[in-house]
Short mmCIF file of C-alpha atoms in Angstrom, two decimals:
data_model
loop_
_atom_site.label_atom_id
_atom_site.label_comp_id
_atom_site.label_asym_id
_atom_site.label_seq_id
_atom_site.Cartn_x
_atom_site.Cartn_y
_atom_site.Cartn_z
CA UNK Y 1 16.36 -12.16 -9.29
CA UNK Y 2 16.01 -8.68 -7.77
CA UNK Y 3 15.02 -8.36 -4.14
CA UNK Y 4 12.27 -5.90 -4.93
CA UNK Y 5 11.24 -3.93 -7.97
CA UNK Y 6 8.63 -2.87 -10.47
CA UNK Y 7 7.26 -4.99 -13.28
CA UNK Y 8 4.95 -4.11 -16.21
CA UNK Y 9 1.26 -4.29 -15.37
CA UNK Y 10 -0.94 -6.76 -17.30
CA UNK Y 11 -2.57 -5.19 -20.34
CA UNK Y 12 -6.32 -4.71 -20.32
CA UNK Y 13 -6.30 -3.83 -24.00
CA UNK Y 14 -7.11 -0.46 -25.57
CA UNK Y 15 -8.66 2.42 -23.66
CA UNK Y 16 -12.03 3.90 -24.73
CA UNK Y 17 -10.37 6.25 -27.23
CA UNK Y 18 -8.47 3.38 -28.80
CA UNK Y 19 -5.07 4.23 -27.34
CA UNK Y 20 -2.89 1.83 -25.39
CA UNK Y 21 -3.13 1.69 -21.62
CA UNK Y 22 0.62 2.39 -21.47
CA UNK Y 23 2.27 5.76 -21.04
CA UNK Y 24 -0.18 7.59 -18.78
CA UNK Y 25 1.08 10.97 -17.64
CA UNK Y 26 2.77 10.72 -14.26
CA UNK Y 27 1.13 13.14 -11.77
CA UNK Y 28 3.09 16.15 -10.61
CA UNK Y 29 4.17 15.94 -6.98
CA UNK Y 30 3.85 19.62 -6.08
CA UNK Y 31 0.35 19.48 -4.57
CA UNK Y 32 -0.25 16.89 -1.86
CA UNK Y 33 2.92 14.92 -2.69
CA UNK Y 34 2.61 11.17 -2.10
CA UNK Y 35 5.43 8.94 -0.88
CA UNK Y 36 5.28 5.17 -0.47
CA UNK Y 37 7.56 2.86 1.51
CA UNK Y 38 7.65 -0.87 0.78
CA UNK Y 39 9.64 -3.28 2.91
CA UNK Y 40 10.52 -6.75 1.66
CA UNK Y 41 10.56 -9.52 4.24
CA UNK Y 42 13.20 -11.09 2.05
CA UNK Y 43 14.50 -13.65 4.54
CA UNK Y 44 13.79 -15.29 7.87
CA UNK Y 45 14.23 -13.09 10.92
CA UNK Y 46 16.12 -13.92 14.10
CA UNK Y 47 14.86 -13.74 17.67
CA UNK Y 48 17.36 -10.96 18.35
CA UNK Y 49 15.91 -8.94 15.47
CA UNK Y 50 12.38 -9.58 16.70
CA UNK Y 51 13.33 -8.44 20.21
CA UNK Y 52 14.94 -5.24 18.92
CA UNK Y 53 11.88 -4.40 16.80
CA UNK Y 54 9.46 -5.19 19.61
CA UNK Y 55 11.40 -2.91 21.97
CA UNK Y 56 11.32 0.01 19.53
CA UNK Y 57 7.59 -0.37 18.90
CA UNK Y 58 6.87 -0.66 22.63
CA UNK Y 59 8.72 2.61 23.25
CA UNK Y 60 7.71 4.68 20.23
CA UNK Y 61 4.28 3.45 19.10
CA UNK Y 62 1.66 4.36 21.67
CA UNK Y 63 -1.52 3.57 19.74
CA UNK Y 64 -0.88 -0.17 19.25
CA UNK Y 65 0.39 -2.83 21.62
CA UNK Y 66 1.89 -5.90 19.97
CA UNK Y 67 1.84 -9.06 22.05
CA UNK Y 68 5.32 -10.50 22.39
CA UNK Y 69 5.47 -13.65 20.27
CA UNK Y 70 8.78 -14.08 18.42
CA UNK Y 71 7.66 -17.31 16.76
CA UNK Y 72 4.66 -15.67 15.09
CA UNK Y 73 5.64 -14.35 11.66
CA UNK Y 74 2.53 -12.14 11.52
CA UNK Y 75 3.67 -10.50 14.74
CA UNK Y 76 6.99 -9.66 13.08
CA UNK Y 77 5.17 -8.34 10.01
CA UNK Y 78 3.09 -6.09 12.25
CA UNK Y 79 6.19 -4.80 14.03
CA UNK Y 80 7.93 -4.00 10.75
CA UNK Y 81 4.85 -2.22 9.45
CA UNK Y 82 4.48 -0.15 12.63
CA UNK Y 83 8.12 0.90 12.30
CA UNK Y 84 7.64 2.37 8.83
CA UNK Y 85 6.22 5.71 10.11
CA UNK Y 86 9.16 5.93 12.52
CA UNK Y 87 11.57 5.40 9.63
CA UNK Y 88 9.73 7.92 7.47
CA UNK Y 89 9.91 10.63 10.15
CA UNK Y 90 13.56 9.79 10.79
CA UNK Y 91 14.29 10.40 7.11
CA UNK Y 92 12.51 13.74 7.43
CA UNK Y 93 14.87 14.54 10.33
CA UNK Y 94 12.04 15.06 12.80
CA UNK Y 95 12.91 13.73 16.29
CA UNK Y 96 10.37 11.34 17.83
CA UNK Y 97 9.63 13.84 20.60
CA UNK Y 98 8.59 16.42 17.99
CA UNK Y 99 5.60 14.63 16.46
CA UNK Y 100 2.37 12.94 17.54
CA UNK Y 101 0.56 10.05 15.88
CA UNK Y 102 -3.16 10.89 15.88
CA UNK Y 103 -6.34 9.13 14.75
CA UNK Y 104 -9.68 10.32 13.38
CA UNK Y 105 -13.05 8.96 14.51
CA UNK Y 106 -13.03 6.76 11.39
CA UNK Y 107 -9.70 5.23 12.34
CA UNK Y 108 -7.59 7.19 9.83
CA UNK Y 109 -4.11 7.94 11.09
CA UNK Y 110 -2.26 11.23 10.73
CA UNK Y 111 0.90 12.79 12.14
CA UNK Y 112 1.09 16.27 13.64
CA UNK Y 113 4.53 17.80 13.91
CA UNK Y 114 5.50 20.34 16.56
CA UNK Y 115 4.91 23.87 15.28
CA UNK Y 116 8.40 25.04 16.35
CA UNK Y 117 8.74 28.30 14.44
CA UNK Y 118 6.41 27.39 11.58
CA UNK Y 119 3.90 30.03 10.55
CA UNK Y 120 0.24 29.06 11.15
CA UNK Y 121 -0.21 28.56 7.40
CA UNK Y 122 2.83 26.30 7.09
CA UNK Y 123 1.84 24.41 10.22
CA UNK Y 124 -1.59 23.64 8.77
CA UNK Y 125 0.09 22.30 5.64
CA UNK Y 126 2.53 20.12 7.60
CA UNK Y 127 0.06 17.39 8.59
CA UNK Y 128 0.89 13.90 7.30
CA UNK Y 129 -1.83 11.39 6.55
CA UNK Y 130 -0.75 7.79 6.22
CA UNK Y 131 -1.97 4.22 5.94
CA UNK Y 132 0.03 1.03 6.36
CA UNK Y 133 -0.47 -2.70 6.11
CA UNK Y 134 1.14 -5.99 5.14
CA UNK Y 135 0.41 -8.83 2.77
CA UNK Y 136 2.59 -11.93 2.63
CA UNK Y 137 6.23 -10.84 2.46
CA UNK Y 138 5.46 -7.18 1.71
CA UNK Y 139 4.94 -4.42 4.28
CA UNK Y 140 3.75 -1.08 2.88
CA UNK Y 141 3.06 2.46 4.01
CA UNK Y 142 1.67 5.38 2.02
CA UNK Y 143 1.83 9.00 3.17
CA UNK Y 144 0.82 12.43 1.92
CA UNK Y 145 1.37 15.89 3.39
CA UNK Y 146 -1.03 18.84 3.50
CA UNK Y 147 -4.20 19.89 5.32
CA UNK Y 148 -5.40 17.32 7.83
CA UNK Y 149 -8.92 17.02 6.40
CA UNK Y 150 -7.44 16.19 2.99
CA UNK Y 151 -4.45 14.00 3.78
CA UNK Y 152 -6.36 11.41 5.81
CA UNK Y 153 -8.19 10.32 2.64
CA UNK Y 154 -5.48 7.92 1.52
CA UNK Y 155 -5.15 4.15 1.50
CA UNK Y 156 -2.97 1.41 0.08
CA UNK Y 157 -4.01 -2.02 -1.12
CA UNK Y 158 -1.65 -4.90 -1.87
CA UNK Y 159 -2.62 -8.32 -3.14
CA UNK Y 160 -0.28 -11.20 -3.79
CA UNK Y 161 -0.74 -12.74 -7.24
CA UNK Y 162 -1.18 -16.30 -6.05
CA UNK Y 163 -4.04 -18.73 -5.58
CA UNK Y 164 -5.36 -19.55 -2.11
CA UNK Y 165 -5.08 -22.21 -0.88
CA UNK Y 166 -1.93 -23.25 -2.69
CA UNK Y 167 -2.52 -25.85 -5.36
CA UNK Y 168 -6.07 -24.95 -6.40
CA UNK Y 169 -6.71 -23.98 -10.01
CA UNK Y 170 -6.96 -20.34 -11.03
CA UNK Y 171 -10.55 -20.95 -12.16
CA UNK Y 172 -11.47 -22.32 -8.73
CA UNK Y 173 -9.77 -19.41 -6.99
CA UNK Y 174 -11.56 -16.85 -9.14
CA UNK Y 175 -14.84 -18.57 -8.36
CA UNK Y 176 -14.08 -18.37 -4.63
CA UNK Y 177 -13.54 -14.60 -4.96
CA UNK Y 178 -16.45 -13.91 -7.31
CA UNK Y 179 -18.71 -12.69 -4.48
CA UNK Y 180 -16.40 -9.66 -4.20
CA UNK Y 181 -16.82 -8.80 -7.89
CA UNK Y 182 -19.54 -7.42 -10.11
CA UNK Y 183 -20.52 -9.33 -13.27
CA UNK Y 184 -18.70 -6.72 -15.38
CA UNK Y 185 -15.51 -7.05 -13.33
CA UNK Y 186 -15.64 -10.83 -13.59
CA UNK Y 187 -16.05 -10.57 -17.35
CA UNK Y 188 -13.11 -8.17 -17.68
CA UNK Y 189 -10.88 -10.37 -15.53
CA UNK Y 190 -11.55 -13.69 -17.26
CA UNK Y 191 -12.01 -12.61 -20.87
CA UNK Y 192 -9.66 -14.06 -23.51
CA UNK Y 193 -6.53 -14.44 -21.38
CA UNK Y 194 -4.38 -17.11 -19.77
CA UNK Y 195 -4.30 -18.07 -16.10
CA UNK Y 196 -1.36 -15.81 -15.21
CA UNK Y 197 -3.06 -12.70 -16.59
CA UNK Y 198 -6.40 -13.63 -15.04
CA UNK Y 199 -4.73 -13.97 -11.64
CA UNK Y 200 -2.98 -10.61 -11.98
CA UNK Y 201 -6.17 -8.88 -13.07
CA UNK Y 202 -8.07 -10.34 -10.15
CA UNK Y 203 -5.34 -9.27 -7.72
CA UNK Y 204 -5.31 -5.76 -9.18
CA UNK Y 205 -9.08 -5.46 -8.87
CA UNK Y 206 -9.07 -6.61 -5.25
CA UNK Y 207 -6.18 -4.25 -4.44
CA UNK Y 208 -8.15 -1.34 -5.97
CA UNK Y 209 -11.11 -2.10 -3.74
CA UNK Y 210 -8.93 -2.56 -0.68
CA UNK Y 211 -7.13 0.76 -1.25
CA UNK Y 212 -10.39 2.68 -1.69
CA UNK Y 213 -12.04 1.11 1.35
CA UNK Y 214 -9.00 1.91 3.49
CA UNK Y 215 -8.87 5.47 2.14
CA UNK Y 216 -12.45 6.22 3.16
CA UNK Y 217 -12.05 4.53 6.53
CA UNK Y 218 -14.70 1.83 6.25
CA UNK Y 219 -14.43 -1.00 8.78
CA UNK Y 220 -13.65 -4.64 8.08
CA UNK Y 221 -16.62 -6.38 6.50
CA UNK Y 222 -17.38 -3.82 3.80
CA UNK Y 223 -19.10 -5.52 0.85
CA UNK Y 224 -16.58 -5.40 -2.00
CA UNK Y 225 -19.31 -5.99 -4.58
CA UNK Y 226 -20.72 -2.51 -3.85
CA UNK Y 227 -17.69 -1.19 -5.74
CA UNK Y 228 -17.05 -1.65 -9.44
CA UNK Y 229 -13.70 -0.90 -11.05
CA UNK Y 230 -13.92 -1.08 -14.83
CA UNK Y 231 -10.19 -0.92 -15.51
CA UNK Y 232 -10.39 -1.07 -19.35
CA UNK Y 233 -12.70 1.97 -19.32
CA UNK Y 234 -10.86 3.69 -16.43
CA UNK Y 235 -14.04 4.16 -14.38
CA UNK Y 236 -14.98 3.49 -10.77
CA UNK Y 237 -18.46 3.14 -9.28
CA UNK Y 238 -19.83 2.84 -5.77
CA UNK Y 239 -23.41 1.66 -5.23
CA UNK Y 240 -24.04 2.49 -8.89
CA UNK Y 241 -22.73 6.07 -8.70
CA UNK Y 242 -19.45 7.37 -10.18
CA UNK Y 243 -16.56 7.75 -7.74
CA UNK Y 244 -15.21 11.16 -8.71
CA UNK Y 245 -12.17 13.02 -7.43
CA UNK Y 246 -9.99 9.96 -6.85
CA UNK Y 247 -6.49 9.16 -8.03
CA UNK Y 248 -5.55 5.48 -8.25
CA UNK Y 249 -1.86 4.69 -8.65
CA UNK Y 250 -1.23 1.12 -9.78
CA UNK Y 251 1.99 -0.88 -9.99
CA UNK Y 252 3.43 -4.33 -9.44
CA UNK Y 253 6.14 -5.18 -6.93
CA UNK Y 254 8.27 -8.30 -7.39
CA UNK Y 255 10.17 -9.79 -4.46
CA UNK Y 256 12.89 -12.40 -4.19
CA UNK Y 257 12.33 -14.12 -0.84
CA UNK Y 258 14.77 -16.60 0.70
CA UNK Y 259 12.97 -19.77 1.82
CA UNK Y 260 15.59 -21.98 3.43
CA UNK Y 261 18.02 -22.68 0.57
CA UNK Y 262 15.81 -21.37 -2.25
CA UNK Y 263 15.00 -17.91 -3.60
CA UNK Y 264 11.27 -17.68 -4.28
CA UNK Y 265 9.73 -15.08 -6.58
CA UNK Y 266 6.60 -13.34 -5.31
CA UNK Y 267 4.51 -10.76 -7.17
CA UNK Y 268 2.11 -8.24 -5.68
CA UNK Y 269 -0.38 -5.93 -7.33
CA UNK Y 270 -0.27 -2.60 -5.48
CA UNK Y 271 -2.70 0.33 -5.50
CA UNK Y 272 -2.76 3.71 -3.78
CA UNK Y 273 -6.08 5.55 -3.56
CA UNK Y 274 -6.09 9.26 -2.71
CA UNK Y 275 -8.95 11.74 -2.88
CA UNK Y 276 -7.80 14.86 -4.74
CA UNK Y 277 -11.27 16.37 -5.18
CA UNK Y 278 -11.06 16.71 -8.95
CA UNK Y 279 -14.08 16.52 -11.25
CA UNK Y 280 -13.21 13.01 -12.37
CA UNK Y 281 -11.11 10.04 -11.25
CA UNK Y 282 -7.98 8.82 -12.93
CA UNK Y 283 -5.98 5.61 -13.07
CA UNK Y 284 -2.21 5.99 -13.34
CA UNK Y 285 -0.08 2.94 -14.14
CA UNK Y 286 3.59 2.84 -13.19
CA UNK Y 287 5.48 0.34 -15.30
CA UNK Y 288 9.19 0.91 -14.68
CA UNK Y 289 11.54 1.30 -11.74
CA UNK Y 290 12.44 4.75 -13.02
CA UNK Y 291 8.83 5.90 -12.75
CA UNK Y 292 8.46 4.47 -9.25
CA UNK Y 293 11.76 5.70 -7.85
CA UNK Y 294 10.48 9.28 -7.65
CA UNK Y 295 7.93 8.38 -4.97
CA UNK Y 296 8.30 4.72 -3.89
CA UNK Y 297 11.19 3.66 -1.66
CA UNK Y 298 12.07 -0.03 -1.37
CA UNK Y 299 13.91 -1.46 1.63
CA UNK Y 300 14.47 -4.88 3.21
CA UNK Y 301 14.87 -6.40 6.68
CA UNK Y 302 18.60 -5.69 6.88
CA UNK Y 303 18.13 -2.00 6.09
CA UNK Y 304 15.37 -1.60 8.67
CA UNK Y 305 17.29 -3.42 11.40
CA UNK Y 306 20.36 -1.30 10.71
CA UNK Y 307 18.55 1.95 11.59
CA UNK Y 308 16.77 0.66 14.73
CA UNK Y 309 19.13 2.53 17.13
CA UNK Y 310 18.21 5.82 15.42
CA UNK Y 311 14.42 5.41 15.47
CA UNK Y 312 13.98 6.36 19.12
CA UNK Y 313 16.06 9.53 18.83
#
């Protein structure tokens, strides 16, 4: 079983023009290029690893203070997620002293690099908007570079394809989440399919809503049912009005996670929402590792821990 990778998305049947939902054109990366980092918490962590991560975050991340609690797995998830921007800037060969992590009034984060010889035009295009979060064993960060007022409009949503609480039926789980869905969404999710596909469709729909809400900077508590994602028709609505100008990138990440002496498979539906300002919105499905490798980078705990000494440089 691979540690992390892409898997085909569940079919929603034909698109409005009768064609398959496979094979959508992959967007060009020249304008507002998007890069995603996903970190697999593929094994248990040690106290020494927790301490090293906590120290780096305490030194380098000024906007968030993480309470020291090495026994709390969510605390470790938060530390790993906060380290992703540090890793991203390290890969871009920008020293920590040469960039600032800023925040808009709506809570959207962006990075400003030191101008250092850049022309004013290039400097304005060097801003990096990003959003990060974690779900289960998966920590994710999405970033895009360009003008500040454009790049902050990005968000990522990830939803594990599993029932909650463990052991309940898929039907019961869907019912418990139905208040987040419109009648049309519920019909699309449950129509003529088995439990596995229903669960994946539900997870995809919730990830779409999460990504959009994070991209626009709405606070916790936003009513998911105000949004409607009609995936078979490739349309998105908010309060009954079309959501135009958005790009939704959709893929599935599969993890192999060590639980004591067993390797457990976990699947996550993942969505990136970015406002490009076009006249319509589009849904782009990534189905293979080859398609994802051009803009999604997968790492694990060992790889992150290995670069810790370099993150403060």
